[in-house]
Amino acid sequence: MRGRDGREPERPRSRPDDVAEHHVTYRELQMDPTQMTAVELVAAYGSRSLSPVEATTAILDRIGTADGELGAYCLVDGDRALDQARASEARWLSDHPQGLLDGVPVSIKDIFLTDGWPTLRGSRSIDTDQPWTVDSPVAARLRADGMVFLGKTTTPELAWKAVTDSPLTGITRNPADPRLTAGGSSGGSAAAVAAGMGPCSVGTDGGGSVRIPASFCGIVGFKPTHGRIPLYPASPFGPLAHAGPMTRTVEDAALMMDILALPDPRDPTSLAPPQRTFRGEFNREVAGLHVAYSRDLGYATVDGEVAAVVDAVVRRIDEAGLPVTEADPGFTDPIEAFEVLWASGAATLLDTMAASSPGTREKVDPGLGRVWDRGETISAVEYLRARDVAAQAGITMGSFHEEHNVLLTPAVGIPAFEAGHEVPPGSGLERWPQWATFSFPFNLTQQPAISIPVGVTAAGLPVGLQIVGPRHSDDLVLAVARFVEWLLEQ
């Protein structure tokens, strides 16, 4: 659209000058690495106005001062991070950065296996005393790119719910208001990015676990098409399970996708390599698209302030030359099917854990225990019926996208609520999917969906806009998200 700079991010190159003559500290330049995006950090490394060691040190300092209140990290490894930052600095000084985001600090949700660190998944039933020598595909890709590993972020036990607290790690709180939840299950990642404790993270999303905390904390959270980012070990939540980047900007999310979106032989559902780079497509022209807006999907309840914020940004999108039509997707609330699939996956994993770890049932989060009990009662017929509901929703959305290129909705129908609760106190709700209405349907359909921050409530709580596209249109979703991001910057 008019006014966009058309800039495509490129990997900057270091100057060949001697660092002793040209290197200055971020304090002298009044830079604050804790507030810089990944792209800005790489540009600063390339110009030698900032080093990976300085950036990492500043972010580790920020973790030390802020995370005691927020609880975003369950593991911080400053020694390893600084070792990696020194190696990155040497590569930049020799004008040979290893990857797109070489030297950029990153956190990893404590669901992904990471060589050298335990992966406890928020559970007291996982034995820490075992070899931790395997990188998941996510960790392997980040490592190969030269990113600096800060540590692992908190998750509810086995990533089972849309808020982040567990018997192992306690409560993760929202940087916008620490009395409130950061959302979940990637709440640690969202809180870390929002609070300046690392510019980017990677989370998992089986029912909204990237998009919900992104909305609550005011950052970008992208769930790509199922299989676009490979997973290993296979998630017990199977066809619902996705991984995705969590960043402060759409541009950073696009670069993270270029690092993460390659196949891995350990994931039989992983997709072929993308035909284009996400960094080359995220800033493309989007004029002429057919955009739909559904305020409530035809059945959801939405908080009045959230609806007002999202309505306002949708009007701006329409007025900016990207016409928006109000239209509901056409499926009914699939919550029952989702809960069958969710409980089945949880029970499968917990049965396996209990077989090797006596006392698991006594140690498990009580809410997760109830899901486990429900999963034990589900028959194969019920499971397949739920899979059919998911397939029918996917068919409905496929037809919908024949007419509308993308769908806009609120990312979450409510703002963040009191921390330590699965549902808003006093709401009368019983289970988290009852308020996560806008996210889990698109796990059932396996479509790409992103949450981007578009405003705040009167109390200053972030509100996210969700953008959903057809399967395999990850680049389109990022491009529309960038347009909206640009629009709000004007």
Short mmCIF file of C-alpha atoms in Angstrom, two decimals, residues 1-2 4 285-294 309-325 406-410 450 452-454 464-468 477 479-490:
data_model
loop_
_atom_site.label_atom_id
_atom_site.label_comp_id
_atom_site.label_asym_id
_atom_site.label_seq_id
_atom_site.Cartn_x
_atom_site.Cartn_y
_atom_site.Cartn_z
CA MET A 1 0.00 0.00 0.00
CA ARG A 2 1.11 3.64 -0.41
CA ARG A 4 5.18 1.49 2.80
CA GLU A 285 1.80 -5.62 -1.70
CA VAL A 286 -1.57 -6.85 -0.45
CA ALA A 287 -3.93 -4.54 -2.35
CA GLY A 288 -6.76 -6.38 -4.06
CA LEU A 289 -7.24 -9.07 -1.44
CA HIS A 290 -10.71 -10.09 -0.30
CA VAL A 291 -10.75 -9.74 3.49
CA ALA A 292 -13.47 -11.02 5.80
CA TYR A 293 -14.09 -10.01 9.40
CA SER A 294 -15.98 -12.15 11.88
CA VAL A 309 -10.49 -2.27 19.84
CA VAL A 310 -10.72 -4.89 17.08
CA ASP A 311 -13.64 -3.14 15.36
CA ALA A 312 -11.61 0.07 15.27
CA VAL A 313 -8.57 -1.51 13.64
CA VAL A 314 -10.76 -3.33 11.12
CA ARG A 315 -12.29 0.02 10.13
CA ARG A 316 -8.80 1.42 9.65
CA ILE A 317 -7.87 -1.54 7.44
CA ASP A 318 -10.99 -0.96 5.33
CA GLU A 319 -10.37 2.79 5.08
CA ALA A 320 -6.74 2.25 4.11
CA GLY A 321 -7.75 0.55 0.87
CA LEU A 322 -8.07 -3.08 1.87
CA PRO A 323 -11.86 -3.56 1.78
CA VAL A 324 -13.29 -5.70 4.56
CA THR A 325 -16.55 -7.65 4.42
CA VAL A 406 -8.01 -14.03 4.79
CA LEU A 407 -10.25 -13.94 7.84
CA LEU A 408 -9.90 -11.39 10.64
CA THR A 409 -11.13 -12.10 14.18
CA PRO A 410 -10.23 -11.11 17.71
CA ILE A 450 -1.24 -14.97 13.64
CA ILE A 452 -0.64 -9.13 16.33
CA PRO A 453 -1.10 -6.37 18.92
CA VAL A 454 -3.60 -3.71 17.80
CA GLY A 464 -4.66 -8.92 19.60
CA LEU A 465 -6.08 -9.21 16.10
CA GLN A 466 -6.04 -12.71 14.59
CA ILE A 467 -5.42 -13.12 10.86
CA VAL A 468 -6.22 -16.55 9.42
CA VAL A 477 -0.80 -14.24 6.49
CA ALA A 479 2.12 -10.07 4.55
CA VAL A 480 -1.34 -9.03 5.75
CA ALA A 481 -0.05 -8.89 9.32
CA ARG A 482 2.78 -6.63 8.21
CA PHE A 483 0.32 -4.34 6.42
CA VAL A 484 -1.76 -3.99 9.59
CA GLU A 485 1.38 -3.47 11.66
CA TRP A 486 2.53 -0.75 9.25
CA LEU A 487 -0.91 0.87 9.32
CA LEU A 488 -0.82 1.15 13.10
CA GLU A 489 2.65 2.67 12.96
CA GLN A 490 1.37 5.65 10.94
#
